[in-house]
CSV table of C-alpha atoms in Angstrom, one decimal:
chain,number,residue,atom,x,y,z
H,1,MET,CA,9.3,-26.6,10.2
H,2,LYS,CA,13.1,-26.7,10.5
H,3,SER,CA,14.7,-24.9,13.4
H,4,SER,CA,16.5,-21.6,12.8
H,5,GLN,CA,19.8,-23.5,13.3
H,6,GLU,CA,18.9,-25.8,10.4
H,7,TRP,CA,17.6,-23.1,8.0
H,8,VAL,CA,19.7,-22.5,5.0
H,9,PRO,CA,19.1,-20.0,2.1
H,10,PRO,CA,17.7,-21.6,-1.0
H,11,PRO,CA,19.8,-21.6,-4.2
H,12,GLY,CA,19.8,-18.2,-5.9
H,13,THR,CA,19.4,-16.2,-2.8
H,14,ALA,CA,21.1,-12.8,-3.1
H,15,ALA,CA,19.9,-10.9,0.1
H,16,LEU,CA,18.1,-11.4,3.4
H,17,ILE,CA,15.4,-8.9,4.5
H,18,PHE,CA,14.2,-8.8,8.1
H,19,ASP,CA,11.2,-7.2,9.7
H,20,CYS,CA,12.1,-5.7,13.1
H,21,ASP,CA,9.2,-5.7,15.7
H,22,GLY,CA,8.4,-9.3,16.6
H,23,THR,CA,11.0,-10.7,14.2
H,24,LEU,CA,14.4,-9.4,15.3
H,25,ALA,CA,13.2,-7.6,18.5
H,26,ASP,CA,10.9,-8.9,21.1
H,27,THR,CA,9.0,-5.6,21.2
H,28,MET,CA,5.4,-6.6,20.8
H,29,PRO,CA,4.4,-6.8,24.5
H,30,ALA,CA,5.9,-3.3,25.1
H,31,HIS,CA,4.2,-1.9,22.0
H,32,TYR,CA,0.8,-3.3,23.1
H,33,CYS,CA,1.2,-1.7,26.6
H,34,ALA,CA,2.1,1.6,24.9
H,35,TRP,CA,-1.0,1.3,22.7
H,36,LEU,CA,-3.3,0.7,25.7
H,37,SER,CA,-1.9,3.6,27.6
H,38,MET,CA,-2.2,6.0,24.7
H,39,LEU,CA,-5.7,4.9,23.7
H,40,ARG,CA,-7.3,4.8,27.2
H,41,PRO,CA,-8.1,8.6,27.4
H,42,TYR,CA,-10.0,8.3,24.1
H,43,GLY,CA,-12.0,5.3,25.0
H,44,ILE,CA,-10.9,3.5,21.9
H,45,PRO,CA,-10.6,-0.3,22.4
H,46,PHE,CA,-7.8,-2.4,21.0
H,47,PRO,CA,-8.2,-6.1,21.7
H,48,GLU,CA,-4.9,-8.0,21.8
H,49,ASP,CA,-5.8,-10.3,18.9
H,50,ARG,CA,-6.5,-7.3,16.7
H,51,PHE,CA,-3.2,-5.7,17.8
H,52,TYR,CA,-1.3,-8.8,16.5
H,53,ALA,CA,-3.4,-9.0,13.3
H,54,MET,CA,-2.5,-5.4,12.5
H,55,GLY,CA,1.2,-5.9,13.2
H,56,GLY,CA,3.3,-4.2,10.5
H,57,MET,CA,1.0,-1.3,9.8
H,58,PRO,CA,2.2,2.2,10.6
H,59,THR,CA,0.9,3.6,13.9
H,60,ALA,CA,-1.0,6.5,12.2
H,61,GLN,CA,-2.8,4.1,9.9
H,62,ILE,CA,-3.9,1.9,12.9
H,63,ILE,CA,-5.1,4.9,14.8
H,64,ARG,CA,-7.3,6.0,11.9
H,65,VAL,CA,-8.8,2.5,11.5
H,66,LEU,CA,-9.5,2.1,15.3
H,67,ALA,CA,-11.0,5.6,15.7
H,68,GLN,CA,-13.3,5.1,12.7
H,69,ASP,CA,-14.4,1.7,14.0
H,70,ALA,CA,-15.0,3.2,17.5
H,71,GLY,CA,-16.9,6.2,16.1
H,72,VAL,CA,-14.3,8.7,17.3
H,73,SER,CA,-13.6,11.7,15.2
H,74,LEU,CA,-9.9,12.8,15.1
H,75,SER,CA,-8.1,15.6,13.2
H,76,GLU,CA,-4.8,14.8,11.5
H,77,ALA,CA,-3.1,17.0,14.2
H,78,GLU,CA,-4.7,14.7,16.9
H,79,VAL,CA,-3.5,11.6,15.0
H,80,GLU,CA,0.0,13.0,14.9
H,81,ARG,CA,-0.1,13.8,18.6
H,82,MET,CA,-1.3,10.2,19.4
H,83,VAL,CA,1.5,8.7,17.2
H,84,HIS,CA,4.1,10.8,19.1
H,85,CYS,CA,2.6,9.8,22.5
H,86,LYS,CA,2.5,6.1,21.7
H,87,GLU,CA,6.0,6.0,20.4
H,88,GLU,CA,7.3,7.9,23.4
H,89,ILE,CA,5.6,5.5,25.8
H,90,PHE,CA,7.1,2.6,24.0
H,91,LEU,CA,10.6,4.1,24.1
H,92,ARG,CA,10.4,4.5,27.9
H,93,HIS,CA,10.1,0.6,28.0
H,94,LEU,CA,12.9,0.0,25.5
H,95,GLN,CA,15.3,-1.4,28.1
H,96,GLU,CA,12.9,-4.3,28.6
H,97,VAL,CA,13.3,-5.4,24.9
H,98,ARG,CA,15.4,-8.4,24.0
H,99,ARG,CA,16.7,-9.9,20.8
H,100,ILE,CA,14.7,-12.8,19.4
H,101,GLU,CA,17.7,-15.1,19.4
H,102,PRO,CA,16.7,-17.7,16.8
H,103,VAL,CA,16.2,-15.0,14.1
H,104,VAL,CA,19.2,-12.9,15.2
H,105,ARG,CA,21.3,-16.0,14.8
H,106,ILE,CA,20.4,-16.3,11.2
H,107,ALA,CA,21.4,-12.7,10.6
H,108,ALA,CA,24.7,-13.3,12.5
H,109,ARG,CA,25.4,-16.5,10.5
H,110,TYR,CA,24.9,-14.9,7.0
H,111,ARG,CA,26.2,-11.4,7.8
H,112,GLY,CA,29.0,-10.8,5.4
H,113,GLN,CA,27.8,-13.6,3.0
H,114,PHE,CA,24.7,-11.7,1.9
H,115,PRO,CA,23.6,-8.1,2.1
H,116,LEU,CA,21.1,-7.6,4.9
H,117,ALA,CA,18.2,-5.2,5.2
H,118,VAL,CA,15.5,-4.3,7.8
H,119,ALA,CA,12.2,-3.4,6.2
H,120,SER,CA,9.6,-2.3,8.8
H,121,GLY,CA,6.2,-0.6,9.0
H,122,GLY,CA,7.6,1.2,12.1
H,123,TYR,CA,9.0,4.7,12.2
H,124,ARG,CA,12.7,5.3,11.5
H,125,HIS,CA,13.4,6.9,14.8
H,126,THR,CA,11.8,4.1,16.8
H,127,ILE,CA,13.3,1.3,14.7
H,128,THR,CA,16.7,2.9,14.8
H,129,ARG,CA,16.6,3.2,18.6
H,130,THR,CA,15.5,-0.4,18.9
H,131,LEU,CA,18.3,-1.7,16.7
H,132,VAL,CA,20.9,0.4,18.6
H,133,HIS,CA,19.6,-0.9,21.9
H,134,LEU,CA,20.0,-4.4,20.7
H,135,ASP,CA,23.5,-3.6,19.2
H,136,LEU,CA,22.2,-4.7,15.7
H,137,LEU,CA,22.1,-1.5,13.7
H,138,ASP,CA,25.4,-1.8,12.0
H,139,TRP,CA,24.6,-5.4,10.9
H,140,PHE,CA,22.3,-4.1,8.2
H,141,ASP,CA,23.2,-2.5,4.9
H,142,VAL,CA,19.8,-0.9,4.4
H,143,LEU,CA,17.0,0.3,6.7
H,144,VAL,CA,13.5,1.0,5.1
H,145,THR,CA,10.7,2.3,7.4
H,146,ALA,CA,7.2,3.7,7.2
H,147,GLU,CA,8.5,7.1,6.0
H,148,ASP,CA,10.1,5.6,2.9
H,149,THR,CA,7.2,4.3,0.9
H,150,PRO,CA,3.7,5.7,0.1
H,151,ARG,CA,2.0,2.3,0.7
H,152,HIS,CA,2.5,-0.1,3.6
H,153,LYS,CA,2.2,-3.8,4.4
H,154,PRO,CA,0.3,-5.8,3.1
H,155,GLU,CA,1.4,-3.9,0.0
H,156,PRO,CA,4.9,-4.9,-1.2
H,157,ASP,CA,6.4,-1.5,-1.4
H,158,VAL,CA,8.7,-1.7,1.7
H,159,PHE,CA,10.3,-4.9,0.5
H,160,LEU,CA,10.6,-3.8,-3.1
H,161,GLU,CA,12.3,-0.6,-1.8
H,162,ALA,CA,14.7,-2.7,0.3
H,163,ALA,CA,15.6,-4.8,-2.7
H,164,ARG,CA,16.1,-1.7,-4.9
H,165,ARG,CA,18.5,-0.2,-2.3
H,166,LEU,CA,20.4,-3.4,-1.9
H,167,GLY,CA,20.7,-3.6,-5.7
H,168,VAL,CA,19.3,-7.1,-6.1
H,169,PRO,CA,16.2,-8.5,-7.9
H,170,PRO,CA,13.2,-8.9,-5.7
H,171,ALA,CA,12.9,-12.6,-6.5
H,172,THR,CA,16.3,-13.3,-5.1
H,173,CYS,CA,15.4,-12.0,-1.6
H,174,VAL,CA,14.3,-14.0,1.4
H,175,VAL,CA,12.1,-12.1,3.9
H,176,PHE,CA,11.7,-13.0,7.6
H,177,GLU,CA,8.4,-11.9,9.0
H,178,ASP,CA,6.1,-12.5,12.0
H,179,THR,CA,2.7,-11.2,10.8
H,180,ASP,CA,0.2,-12.3,8.2
H,181,ILE,CA,0.2,-8.9,6.5
H,182,GLY,CA,4.0,-8.9,6.4
H,183,LEU,CA,4.1,-12.4,4.9
H,184,GLN,CA,1.4,-11.2,2.4
H,185,ALA,CA,3.5,-8.2,1.5
H,186,ALA,CA,6.6,-10.4,0.9
H,187,SER,CA,4.6,-12.7,-1.3
H,188,ARG,CA,3.3,-9.8,-3.3
H,189,ALA,CA,6.9,-8.7,-3.8
H,190,GLN,CA,7.6,-12.1,-5.3
H,191,MET,CA,10.0,-12.9,-2.5
H,192,LEU,CA,10.3,-16.1,-0.4
H,193,ALA,CA,8.7,-15.4,3.0
H,194,VAL,CA,9.8,-17.2,6.2
H,195,ASP,CA,7.3,-17.1,9.1
H,196,VAL,CA,9.4,-16.8,12.2
H,197,ARG,CA,6.5,-17.2,14.7
H,198,PRO,CA,7.2,-20.9,15.4
H,199,TRP,CA,10.8,-20.1,16.2
H,200,ARG,CA,9.8,-17.2,18.4
H,201,GLU,CA,7.2,-19.2,20.3
H,202,ALA,CA,9.6,-22.1,20.9
H,203,TRP,CA,12.3,-19.6,22.1
H,204,GLY,CA,9.8,-17.9,24.4
H,205,THR,CA,8.7,-21.2,25.8
H,206,SER,CA,12.3,-22.2,26.5
H,207,LEU,CA,12.9,-18.9,28.3
H,208,ARG,CA,9.9,-19.4,30.5
H,209,ARG,CA,11.2,-22.8,31.5
H,210,GLN,CA,14.5,-21.4,32.7
């Protein structure tokens, strides 16, 4: 795979769409710690490999799946309280979050040449706070989050809504994602999907060597 410095948009590209968590922002370790802290009183397990496999799904949806699998009965009010608790724990660790530089460099390079969007399964308040912390919010023309579509990744709705708001055909969009379900959602939207995980892993390795 080419490095992010070598990546160029294919002919016909009209817009670039970025996931946030794990794509633009190195939030996944902080999110996982928040999940473990929130779930501990309920005795609900959440192995790390499953956490990454479910990346891109809204928090409430993940809670319902985990609770059902663990045989824990939760009311909708309890689910909402758990969502709030998990997001608040994450935000307390927001200062630890860094930009994922190889992906951010692409946004920086093509900002002004193409309209840019963030399309995330996260909640608007949390995604906005994350982008503000990283000084990235005003780079993007459109922000689509979990509240904006009835269905979520791996369904294509969040990416289709981003294209609609940008005013471009879905097939002319390039999506940058870090999860299998996000890549699947982009494919279902008939968009070219770029898996940023090799770039993120190489970037993380270089940081550890410093």
